[in-house]
Amino acid sequence: MNNLELITKLEKAGTLTKDEFVQLISTCSQSDMEYARRLAVEIARKHFGNKIYIRGLIEFTNICKQDCFYCGLRCSNKSAQRYRLSPEEILACCKAGYPLGFRTFVLQGGEDPFFDDEKMCDIVRLIKKTFPDCAVTLSIGERSKDAYQAFRNAGADRFLLRHETANEEHFSKLHPKNQTLASRKECLYNLKKVGFQTGCGFMVGSPYQTTETIAEDLMFIREFEPQMVGIGPFIPHKDTPFADMPQGSLDLTLFLLAVVRIMLKNVLLPSTTALGTICPDGREQGVLSGANVVMPNLSPIDVREKYMLYNNKISTGSEAAEGLRDLKERMNSIGYDIAVTRGDFSETN
Ligand code: SAH
Ligand code: SF4
């Protein structure tokens, strides 16, 4: 089969074999890519119209006990200036976001033991009590099934936990020995079991990634059937072991966004900050590849530069919650509009 036939098969059957994914990724031409992106936009339009969901991102702690080799927040990075927000500061972010139109707040952070299960539940309850019409998404890494259940009972709605790579050997090249793919996957399955709208995902161009490992990522995504998928380019951070590794490719990221949209028609698919960081109109290009979510930064301005997952991470302009008007204009310029709604995953969408 040629690549156009493979893309059509993916659209109809919802999946390809591993070999077919490998062929599609490794031999994809500019025109194949344009075809996939057009189809992805058409599918997203059918499910979401011209509406883009927004999420207010609150980076509430950059303290992390994990040591992922790619990340600037890893515990071995002694030059990071660490901070934590108090529950009051977190709530103040939500209070600033609500009148701007945010109806989902994403609490993202390192794996910070200070925020134990009970503290997290208290924070979730506080936000849900103050803003009953808003969704809360957590992105705080690996915890026990009981903890996930408790977060859910406290009212949290969604959870983002990228699987990072579905290939064991690749996973072990990106993480120290005590972090395993098996544990990551177990967490993902537990998140689903306790009823979260769950997101997995991976970086494009992470060190040692191959066409094969990407094919395995896509097969895993197919099997797991997440409600959300986070895909963005790898960007090196100067104080990590991967400081000198090349950043991920814009074109491949856009192509993979399109592939995921064609595969999982109604999935919530963000055009990520990392994409906006490697390219001035990356956010728009992501939307023009089938993405339907953007997550502007709602963190207090003075901590933004401390939440450096990678070099030069953007957090101002249309990337910032206060720059929502700019984001709206950018979306309008490509025929889209921002929706003031929770923007939940819907089976029937
Ligand atoms: N600690 C949580 C959430 C914060 S990290 C967790 O790990 O799940 C959120 C995501 O940032 C990670 O899943 C990873 O895919 C991404 N990330 C980390 N370092 C990055 C880098 N150098 N380039 C691009 N994305 C990166
Ligand atoms: Fe910590 Fe997440 Fe960074 Fe890993 S990716 S070091 S878990 S913040």
PDB file of C-alpha atoms in Angstrom, residues 63-347:
ATOM      1  CA  ILE A  63       9.977  20.253  43.182  1.00  0.00           C
ATOM      2  CA  CYS A  64      10.358  16.713  41.911  1.00  0.00           C
ATOM      3  CA  LYS A  65      11.671  13.508  43.440  1.00  0.00           C
ATOM      4  CA  GLN A  66      12.013  11.869  40.026  1.00  0.00           C
ATOM      5  CA  ASP A  67      15.065  12.129  37.818  1.00  0.00           C
ATOM      6  CA  CYS A  68      13.880  11.870  34.200  1.00  0.00           C
ATOM      7  CA  PHE A  69      16.983  12.542  32.093  1.00  0.00           C
ATOM      8  CA  TYR A  70      15.196  14.948  29.738  1.00  0.00           C
ATOM      9  CA  CYS A  71      13.564  17.280  32.252  1.00  0.00           C
ATOM     10  CA  GLY A  72      14.858  20.498  33.814  1.00  0.00           C
ATOM     11  CA  LEU A  73      12.900  19.819  37.016  1.00  0.00           C
ATOM     12  CA  ARG A  74      14.684  16.506  37.696  1.00  0.00           C
ATOM     13  CA  CYS A  75      15.931  16.194  41.272  1.00  0.00           C
ATOM     14  CA  SER A  76      19.587  16.059  40.161  1.00  0.00           C
ATOM     15  CA  ASN A  77      19.362  19.530  38.655  1.00  0.00           C
ATOM     16  CA  LYS A  78      20.845  21.551  41.475  1.00  0.00           C
ATOM     17  CA  SER A  79      20.681  24.839  39.588  1.00  0.00           C
ATOM     18  CA  ALA A  80      16.879  24.923  39.455  1.00  0.00           C
ATOM     19  CA  GLN A  81      15.347  27.448  41.843  1.00  0.00           C
ATOM     20  CA  ARG A  82      12.577  25.538  43.529  1.00  0.00           C
ATOM     21  CA  TYR A  83       9.154  26.827  44.593  1.00  0.00           C
ATOM     22  CA  ARG A  84       5.757  25.690  45.774  1.00  0.00           C
ATOM     23  CA  LEU A  85       2.462  27.579  45.636  1.00  0.00           C
ATOM     24  CA  SER A  86       0.170  27.596  48.675  1.00  0.00           C
ATOM     25  CA  PRO A  87      -3.477  26.506  48.300  1.00  0.00           C
ATOM     26  CA  GLU A  88      -4.433  30.192  48.526  1.00  0.00           C
ATOM     27  CA  GLU A  89      -2.038  31.068  45.702  1.00  0.00           C
ATOM     28  CA  ILE A  90      -3.422  28.219  43.587  1.00  0.00           C
ATOM     29  CA  LEU A  91      -6.976  29.406  44.210  1.00  0.00           C
ATOM     30  CA  ALA A  92      -5.950  32.958  43.299  1.00  0.00           C
ATOM     31  CA  CYS A  93      -4.814  31.628  39.891  1.00  0.00           C
ATOM     32  CA  CYS A  94      -8.251  30.102  39.355  1.00  0.00           C
ATOM     33  CA  LYS A  95      -9.899  33.346  40.444  1.00  0.00           C
ATOM     34  CA  ALA A  96      -7.858  35.215  37.862  1.00  0.00           C
ATOM     35  CA  GLY A  97      -8.692  32.624  35.177  1.00  0.00           C
ATOM     36  CA  TYR A  98     -12.424  32.301  35.650  1.00  0.00           C
ATOM     37  CA  PRO A  99     -13.425  35.774  34.401  1.00  0.00           C
ATOM     38  CA  LEU A 100     -11.098  35.282  31.427  1.00  0.00           C
ATOM     39  CA  GLY A 101     -13.231  32.309  30.413  1.00  0.00           C
ATOM     40  CA  PHE A 102     -11.343  29.321  31.790  1.00  0.00           C
ATOM     41  CA  ARG A 103     -13.589  26.448  32.875  1.00  0.00           C
ATOM     42  CA  THR A 104     -10.811  23.871  33.290  1.00  0.00           C
ATOM     43  CA  PHE A 105      -7.855  24.269  35.616  1.00  0.00           C
ATOM     44  CA  VAL A 106      -4.857  22.009  35.157  1.00  0.00           C
ATOM     45  CA  LEU A 107      -2.720  21.520  38.245  1.00  0.00           C
ATOM     46  CA  GLN A 108       0.667  20.421  36.992  1.00  0.00           C
ATOM     47  CA  GLY A 109       3.808  19.833  38.990  1.00  0.00           C
ATOM     48  CA  GLY A 110       6.824  17.745  39.730  1.00  0.00           C
ATOM     49  CA  GLU A 111       6.370  14.686  41.925  1.00  0.00           C
ATOM     50  CA  ASP A 112       6.538  16.690  45.122  1.00  0.00           C
ATOM     51  CA  PRO A 113       6.094  14.608  48.302  1.00  0.00           C
ATOM     52  CA  PHE A 114       5.034  17.721  50.219  1.00  0.00           C
ATOM     53  CA  PHE A 115       1.734  17.613  48.343  1.00  0.00           C
ATOM     54  CA  ASP A 116       0.687  14.261  49.780  1.00  0.00           C
ATOM     55  CA  ASP A 117      -2.614  12.628  48.862  1.00  0.00           C
ATOM     56  CA  GLU A 118      -4.523  14.455  51.555  1.00  0.00           C
ATOM     57  CA  LYS A 119      -3.178  17.897  50.640  1.00  0.00           C
ATOM     58  CA  MET A 120      -3.986  17.282  46.976  1.00  0.00           C
ATOM     59  CA  CYS A 121      -7.542  16.229  47.860  1.00  0.00           C
ATOM     60  CA  ASP A 122      -7.966  19.383  49.947  1.00  0.00           C
ATOM     61  CA  ILE A 123      -6.822  21.558  47.041  1.00  0.00           C
ATOM     62  CA  VAL A 124      -9.121  19.793  44.574  1.00  0.00           C
ATOM     63  CA  ARG A 125     -12.074  20.157  46.947  1.00  0.00           C
ATOM     64  CA  LEU A 126     -11.311  23.839  47.488  1.00  0.00           C
ATOM     65  CA  ILE A 127     -11.295  24.554  43.737  1.00  0.00           C
ATOM     66  CA  LYS A 128     -14.404  22.477  43.064  1.00  0.00           C
ATOM     67  CA  LYS A 129     -16.277  24.147  45.920  1.00  0.00           C
ATOM     68  CA  THR A 130     -15.349  27.626  44.704  1.00  0.00           C
ATOM     69  CA  PHE A 131     -15.915  26.847  41.009  1.00  0.00           C
ATOM     70  CA  PRO A 132     -18.513  24.066  40.791  1.00  0.00           C
ATOM     71  CA  ASP A 133     -18.914  24.593  37.059  1.00  0.00           C
ATOM     72  CA  CYS A 134     -15.223  23.991  36.338  1.00  0.00           C
ATOM     73  CA  ALA A 135     -13.248  20.853  35.632  1.00  0.00           C
ATOM     74  CA  VAL A 136     -10.001  20.069  37.447  1.00  0.00           C
ATOM     75  CA  THR A 137      -7.224  18.205  35.673  1.00  0.00           C
ATOM     76  CA  LEU A 138      -4.256  16.815  37.577  1.00  0.00           C
ATOM     77  CA  SER A 139      -0.802  16.214  36.117  1.00  0.00           C
ATOM     78  CA  ILE A 140       1.299  15.201  39.094  1.00  0.00           C
ATOM     79  CA  GLY A 141       2.878  11.929  38.052  1.00  0.00           C
ATOM     80  CA  GLU A 142       2.750   8.441  39.475  1.00  0.00           C
ATOM     81  CA  ARG A 143       0.729   7.623  42.617  1.00  0.00           C
ATOM     82  CA  SER A 144      -1.056   4.584  44.050  1.00  0.00           C
ATOM     83  CA  LYS A 145      -4.451   3.484  42.803  1.00  0.00           C
ATOM     84  CA  ASP A 146      -5.917   4.478  46.181  1.00  0.00           C
ATOM     85  CA  ALA A 147      -4.509   7.961  45.787  1.00  0.00           C
ATOM     86  CA  TYR A 148      -5.997   8.287  42.303  1.00  0.00           C
ATOM     87  CA  GLN A 149      -9.340   7.074  43.674  1.00  0.00           C
ATOM     88  CA  ALA A 150      -9.159   9.650  46.467  1.00  0.00           C
ATOM     89  CA  PHE A 151      -8.430  12.471  43.966  1.00  0.00           C
ATOM     90  CA  ARG A 152     -11.378  11.321  41.930  1.00  0.00           C
ATOM     91  CA  ASN A 153     -13.636  11.222  45.005  1.00  0.00           C
ATOM     92  CA  ALA A 154     -12.475  14.732  45.875  1.00  0.00           C
ATOM     93  CA  GLY A 155     -13.855  15.820  42.511  1.00  0.00           C
ATOM     94  CA  ALA A 156     -10.921  15.824  40.081  1.00  0.00           C
ATOM     95  CA  ASP A 157     -12.116  15.113  36.548  1.00  0.00           C
ATOM     96  CA  ARG A 158      -9.092  14.440  34.360  1.00  0.00           C
ATOM     97  CA  PHE A 159      -5.486  13.292  34.700  1.00  0.00           C
ATOM     98  CA  LEU A 160      -2.572  13.708  32.332  1.00  0.00           C
ATOM     99  CA  LEU A 161       0.272  11.197  32.560  1.00  0.00           C
ATOM    100  CA  ARG A 162       2.294  10.822  29.397  1.00  0.00           C
ATOM    101  CA  HIS A 163       3.570   7.285  28.912  1.00  0.00           C
ATOM    102  CA  GLU A 164       6.711   8.967  27.376  1.00  0.00           C
ATOM    103  CA  THR A 165       7.577   5.927  25.223  1.00  0.00           C
ATOM    104  CA  ALA A 166       5.918   2.531  24.880  1.00  0.00           C
ATOM    105  CA  ASN A 167       9.226   0.750  24.270  1.00  0.00           C
ATOM    106  CA  GLU A 168      10.904  -0.720  27.396  1.00  0.00           C
ATOM    107  CA  GLU A 169      14.455  -0.260  26.204  1.00  0.00           C
ATOM    108  CA  HIS A 170      13.804   3.294  25.077  1.00  0.00           C
ATOM    109  CA  PHE A 171      12.095   4.059  28.400  1.00  0.00           C
ATOM    110  CA  SER A 172      15.203   2.867  30.246  1.00  0.00           C
ATOM    111  CA  LYS A 173      17.367   5.270  28.218  1.00  0.00           C
ATOM    112  CA  LEU A 174      15.206   8.218  29.278  1.00  0.00           C
ATOM    113  CA  HIS A 175      14.846   7.378  32.971  1.00  0.00           C
ATOM    114  CA  PRO A 176      16.856   6.036  35.891  1.00  0.00           C
ATOM    115  CA  LYS A 177      16.408   2.356  36.829  1.00  0.00           C
ATOM    116  CA  ASN A 178      13.776   2.906  39.516  1.00  0.00           C
ATOM    117  CA  GLN A 179      11.356   4.413  36.980  1.00  0.00           C
ATOM    118  CA  THR A 180       9.781   1.777  34.739  1.00  0.00           C
ATOM    119  CA  LEU A 181       7.409   1.611  31.821  1.00  0.00           C
ATOM    120  CA  ALA A 182       5.478  -1.143  33.612  1.00  0.00           C
ATOM    121  CA  SER A 183       4.753   1.163  36.524  1.00  0.00           C
ATOM    122  CA  ARG A 184       3.855   4.061  34.231  1.00  0.00           C
ATOM    123  CA  LYS A 185       1.393   1.879  32.333  1.00  0.00           C
ATOM    124  CA  GLU A 186      -0.082   0.469  35.529  1.00  0.00           C
ATOM    125  CA  CYS A 187      -0.746   4.023  36.689  1.00  0.00           C
ATOM    126  CA  LEU A 188      -2.452   4.827  33.390  1.00  0.00           C
ATOM    127  CA  TYR A 189      -4.724   1.783  33.630  1.00  0.00           C
ATOM    128  CA  ASN A 190      -5.528   2.637  37.268  1.00  0.00           C
ATOM    129  CA  LEU A 191      -6.417   6.196  36.301  1.00  0.00           C
ATOM    130  CA  LYS A 192      -8.901   4.874  33.787  1.00  0.00           C
ATOM    131  CA  LYS A 193     -10.296   2.332  36.231  1.00  0.00           C
ATOM    132  CA  VAL A 194     -11.095   4.966  38.836  1.00  0.00           C
ATOM    133  CA  GLY A 195     -12.943   6.944  36.187  1.00  0.00           C
ATOM    134  CA  PHE A 196     -10.631   9.749  35.098  1.00  0.00           C
ATOM    135  CA  GLN A 197     -10.674  11.176  31.608  1.00  0.00           C
ATOM    136  CA  THR A 198      -7.092  10.079  31.108  1.00  0.00           C
ATOM    137  CA  GLY A 199      -4.334  11.409  28.889  1.00  0.00           C
ATOM    138  CA  CYS A 200      -1.169   9.642  27.769  1.00  0.00           C
ATOM    139  CA  GLY A 201       1.386  10.831  25.229  1.00  0.00           C
ATOM    140  CA  PHE A 202       5.012  11.253  24.320  1.00  0.00           C
ATOM    141  CA  MET A 203       7.694  13.655  23.141  1.00  0.00           C
ATOM    142  CA  VAL A 204       8.610  13.716  19.471  1.00  0.00           C
ATOM    143  CA  GLY A 205      12.353  13.418  18.883  1.00  0.00           C
ATOM    144  CA  SER A 206      13.265  12.357  22.401  1.00  0.00           C
ATOM    145  CA  PRO A 207      16.816  10.975  22.504  1.00  0.00           C
ATOM    146  CA  TYR A 208      17.113   7.418  21.129  1.00  0.00           C
ATOM    147  CA  GLN A 209      13.593   7.520  19.694  1.00  0.00           C
ATOM    148  CA  THR A 210      13.255   5.584  16.432  1.00  0.00           C
ATOM    149  CA  THR A 211      10.523   5.119  13.858  1.00  0.00           C
ATOM    150  CA  GLU A 212       9.883   1.760  15.507  1.00  0.00           C
ATOM    151  CA  THR A 213       9.397   3.231  18.968  1.00  0.00           C
ATOM    152  CA  ILE A 214       7.007   5.839  17.538  1.00  0.00           C
ATOM    153  CA  ALA A 215       5.048   3.029  15.868  1.00  0.00           C
ATOM    154  CA  GLU A 216       4.877   1.345  19.289  1.00  0.00           C
ATOM    155  CA  ASP A 217       3.654   4.603  20.845  1.00  0.00           C
ATOM    156  CA  LEU A 218       0.854   4.777  18.303  1.00  0.00           C
ATOM    157  CA  MET A 219      -0.063   1.115  18.884  1.00  0.00           C
ATOM    158  CA  PHE A 220      -0.127   1.731  22.636  1.00  0.00           C
ATOM    159  CA  ILE A 221      -2.323   4.801  22.198  1.00  0.00           C
ATOM    160  CA  ARG A 222      -4.678   2.725  20.053  1.00  0.00           C
ATOM    161  CA  GLU A 223      -4.830  -0.011  22.667  1.00  0.00           C
ATOM    162  CA  PHE A 224      -5.186   2.290  25.667  1.00  0.00           C
ATOM    163  CA  GLU A 225      -7.811   4.517  24.079  1.00  0.00           C
ATOM    164  CA  PRO A 226      -7.090   7.632  26.101  1.00  0.00           C
ATOM    165  CA  GLN A 227      -9.516  10.538  26.225  1.00  0.00           C
ATOM    166  CA  MET A 228      -6.582  12.959  25.787  1.00  0.00           C
ATOM    167  CA  VAL A 229      -3.212  12.706  24.040  1.00  0.00           C
ATOM    168  CA  GLY A 230      -0.265  15.012  24.759  1.00  0.00           C
ATOM    169  CA  ILE A 231       2.321  15.179  22.000  1.00  0.00           C
ATOM    170  CA  GLY A 232       5.026  17.820  21.729  1.00  0.00           C
ATOM    171  CA  PRO A 233       8.593  18.078  20.494  1.00  0.00           C
ATOM    172  CA  PHE A 234      11.475  17.205  22.805  1.00  0.00           C
ATOM    173  CA  ILE A 235      13.469  20.346  23.616  1.00  0.00           C
ATOM    174  CA  PRO A 236      16.821  20.000  25.412  1.00  0.00           C
ATOM    175  CA  HIS A 237      17.396  21.594  28.804  1.00  0.00           C
ATOM    176  CA  LYS A 238      20.900  22.905  29.464  1.00  0.00           C
ATOM    177  CA  ASP A 239      21.253  21.372  32.939  1.00  0.00           C
ATOM    178  CA  THR A 240      20.302  17.810  32.024  1.00  0.00           C
ATOM    179  CA  PRO A 241      22.245  14.864  30.583  1.00  0.00           C
ATOM    180  CA  PHE A 242      20.470  15.552  27.269  1.00  0.00           C
ATOM    181  CA  ALA A 243      21.663  19.162  27.025  1.00  0.00           C
ATOM    182  CA  ASP A 244      23.385  18.578  23.688  1.00  0.00           C
ATOM    183  CA  MET A 245      20.741  16.415  22.066  1.00  0.00           C
ATOM    184  CA  PRO A 246      18.865  17.868  19.086  1.00  0.00           C
ATOM    185  CA  GLN A 247      15.312  19.099  19.499  1.00  0.00           C
ATOM    186  CA  GLY A 248      12.362  17.267  17.965  1.00  0.00           C
ATOM    187  CA  SER A 249      11.152  18.117  14.476  1.00  0.00           C
ATOM    188  CA  LEU A 250       8.242  20.478  13.911  1.00  0.00           C
ATOM    189  CA  ASP A 251       7.054  18.621  10.805  1.00  0.00           C
ATOM    190  CA  LEU A 252       7.103  15.215  12.469  1.00  0.00           C
ATOM    191  CA  THR A 253       5.208  16.578  15.487  1.00  0.00           C
ATOM    192  CA  LEU A 254       2.533  18.046  13.215  1.00  0.00           C
ATOM    193  CA  PHE A 255       2.291  14.829  11.243  1.00  0.00           C
ATOM    194  CA  LEU A 256       1.906  12.739  14.408  1.00  0.00           C
ATOM    195  CA  LEU A 257      -0.788  15.062  15.752  1.00  0.00           C
ATOM    196  CA  ALA A 258      -2.654  14.480  12.497  1.00  0.00           C
ATOM    197  CA  VAL A 259      -2.143  10.717  12.708  1.00  0.00           C
ATOM    198  CA  VAL A 260      -3.531  10.631  16.257  1.00  0.00           C
ATOM    199  CA  ARG A 261      -6.563  12.704  15.233  1.00  0.00           C
ATOM    200  CA  ILE A 262      -7.244  10.370  12.274  1.00  0.00           C
ATOM    201  CA  MET A 263      -6.923   7.370  14.592  1.00  0.00           C
ATOM    202  CA  LEU A 264      -8.933   8.623  17.607  1.00  0.00           C
ATOM    203  CA  LYS A 265     -11.517  10.910  16.036  1.00  0.00           C
ATOM    204  CA  ASN A 266     -12.959  12.587  19.157  1.00  0.00           C
ATOM    205  CA  VAL A 267      -9.862  12.620  21.382  1.00  0.00           C
ATOM    206  CA  LEU A 268      -8.935  15.844  23.224  1.00  0.00           C
ATOM    207  CA  LEU A 269      -5.665  16.837  21.554  1.00  0.00           C
ATOM    208  CA  PRO A 270      -3.664  19.853  22.752  1.00  0.00           C
ATOM    209  CA  SER A 271      -1.467  21.991  20.598  1.00  0.00           C
ATOM    210  CA  THR A 272       1.302  22.066  23.199  1.00  0.00           C
ATOM    211  CA  THR A 273       3.468  24.778  24.709  1.00  0.00           C
ATOM    212  CA  ALA A 274       6.536  22.930  23.424  1.00  0.00           C
ATOM    213  CA  LEU A 275       5.198  23.262  19.872  1.00  0.00           C
ATOM    214  CA  GLY A 276       4.681  26.992  20.437  1.00  0.00           C
ATOM    215  CA  THR A 277       8.211  27.193  21.817  1.00  0.00           C
ATOM    216  CA  ILE A 278       9.999  25.760  18.756  1.00  0.00           C
ATOM    217  CA  CYS A 279       7.980  27.769  16.243  1.00  0.00           C
ATOM    218  CA  PRO A 280       6.329  31.218  16.522  1.00  0.00           C
ATOM    219  CA  ASP A 281       3.058  29.995  15.027  1.00  0.00           C
ATOM    220  CA  GLY A 282       3.408  26.427  16.346  1.00  0.00           C
ATOM    221  CA  ARG A 283       0.116  26.626  18.221  1.00  0.00           C
ATOM    222  CA  GLU A 284      -1.780  27.563  15.050  1.00  0.00           C
ATOM    223  CA  GLN A 285      -0.009  24.893  13.050  1.00  0.00           C
ATOM    224  CA  GLY A 286      -0.982  22.321  15.687  1.00  0.00           C
ATOM    225  CA  VAL A 287      -4.630  23.310  15.318  1.00  0.00           C
ATOM    226  CA  LEU A 288      -4.188  23.042  11.546  1.00  0.00           C
ATOM    227  CA  SER A 289      -3.054  19.445  12.144  1.00  0.00           C
ATOM    228  CA  GLY A 290      -6.159  18.415  14.089  1.00  0.00           C
ATOM    229  CA  ALA A 291      -5.447  19.681  17.631  1.00  0.00           C
ATOM    230  CA  ASN A 292      -8.461  21.154  19.465  1.00  0.00           C
ATOM    231  CA  VAL A 293      -7.095  22.263  22.861  1.00  0.00           C
ATOM    232  CA  VAL A 294      -4.668  24.950  24.051  1.00  0.00           C
ATOM    233  CA  MET A 295      -3.401  25.375  27.591  1.00  0.00           C
ATOM    234  CA  PRO A 296      -2.321  28.948  28.351  1.00  0.00           C
ATOM    235  CA  ASN A 297      -0.259  29.584  31.451  1.00  0.00           C
ATOM    236  CA  LEU A 298      -2.175  30.788  34.538  1.00  0.00           C
ATOM    237  CA  SER A 299       0.726  30.450  36.976  1.00  0.00           C
ATOM    238  CA  PRO A 300       1.810  33.551  38.933  1.00  0.00           C
ATOM    239  CA  ILE A 301       4.157  35.495  36.649  1.00  0.00           C
ATOM    240  CA  ASP A 302       7.107  35.396  39.075  1.00  0.00           C
ATOM    241  CA  VAL A 303       7.283  31.574  39.126  1.00  0.00           C
ATOM    242  CA  ARG A 304       6.900  30.983  35.397  1.00  0.00           C
ATOM    243  CA  GLU A 305      10.568  31.202  34.601  1.00  0.00           C
ATOM    244  CA  LYS A 306      11.289  28.659  37.326  1.00  0.00           C
ATOM    245  CA  TYR A 307       9.064  25.998  35.773  1.00  0.00           C
ATOM    246  CA  MET A 308      11.602  25.220  33.071  1.00  0.00           C
ATOM    247  CA  LEU A 309      11.013  21.734  31.740  1.00  0.00           C
ATOM    248  CA  TYR A 310      13.212  22.679  28.768  1.00  0.00           C
ATOM    249  CA  ASN A 311      15.239  25.646  27.424  1.00  0.00           C
ATOM    250  CA  ASN A 312      13.401  28.863  26.519  1.00  0.00           C
ATOM    251  CA  LYS A 313       9.955  27.557  27.467  1.00  0.00           C
ATOM    252  CA  ILE A 314       7.519  30.311  26.526  1.00  0.00           C
ATOM    253  CA  SER A 315       5.059  31.670  29.074  1.00  0.00           C
ATOM    254  CA  THR A 316       4.121  35.144  27.857  1.00  0.00           C
ATOM    255  CA  GLY A 317       2.172  36.612  24.935  1.00  0.00           C
ATOM    256  CA  SER A 318      -0.553  34.341  23.639  1.00  0.00           C
ATOM    257  CA  GLU A 319       0.962  31.597  25.774  1.00  0.00           C
ATOM    258  CA  ALA A 320      -0.183  33.393  28.914  1.00  0.00           C
ATOM    259  CA  ALA A 321      -3.700  33.483  30.280  1.00  0.00           C
ATOM    260  CA  GLU A 322      -3.561  37.288  30.374  1.00  0.00           C
ATOM    261  CA  GLY A 323      -2.691  37.160  26.664  1.00  0.00           C
ATOM    262  CA  LEU A 324      -5.933  35.402  25.873  1.00  0.00           C
ATOM    263  CA  ARG A 325      -7.015  38.153  23.555  1.00  0.00           C
ATOM    264  CA  ASP A 326      -3.907  37.610  21.474  1.00  0.00           C
ATOM    265  CA  LEU A 327      -4.560  33.866  21.451  1.00  0.00           C
ATOM    266  CA  LYS A 328      -8.168  34.513  20.424  1.00  0.00           C
ATOM    267  CA  GLU A 329      -6.993  36.720  17.570  1.00  0.00           C
ATOM    268  CA  ARG A 330      -4.534  34.097  16.422  1.00  0.00           C
ATOM    269  CA  MET A 331      -7.228  31.440  16.466  1.00  0.00           C
ATOM    270  CA  ASN A 332      -9.661  33.768  14.661  1.00  0.00           C
ATOM    271  CA  SER A 333      -7.030  34.383  11.993  1.00  0.00           C
ATOM    272  CA  ILE A 334      -7.099  30.684  11.078  1.00  0.00           C
ATOM    273  CA  GLY A 335     -10.884  30.391  11.311  1.00  0.00           C
ATOM    274  CA  TYR A 336     -11.293  29.154  14.874  1.00  0.00           C
ATOM    275  CA  ASP A 337     -12.775  30.511  18.089  1.00  0.00           C
ATOM    276  CA  ILE A 338     -12.161  29.892  21.763  1.00  0.00           C
ATOM    277  CA  ALA A 339     -14.931  28.131  23.702  1.00  0.00           C
ATOM    278  CA  VAL A 340     -15.921  29.162  27.237  1.00  0.00           C
ATOM    279  CA  THR A 341     -16.854  25.658  28.418  1.00  0.00           C
ATOM    280  CA  ARG A 342     -15.436  22.741  30.373  1.00  0.00           C
ATOM    281  CA  GLY A 343     -14.730  20.891  27.134  1.00  0.00           C
ATOM    282  CA  ASP A 344     -15.100  17.350  28.429  1.00  0.00           C
ATOM    283  CA  PHE A 345     -14.412  14.266  26.400  1.00  0.00           C
ATOM    284  CA  SER A 346     -17.612  12.920  24.897  1.00  0.00           C
ATOM    285  CA  GLU A 347     -18.165   9.430  23.478  1.00  0.00           C
TER     286      GLU A 347
END
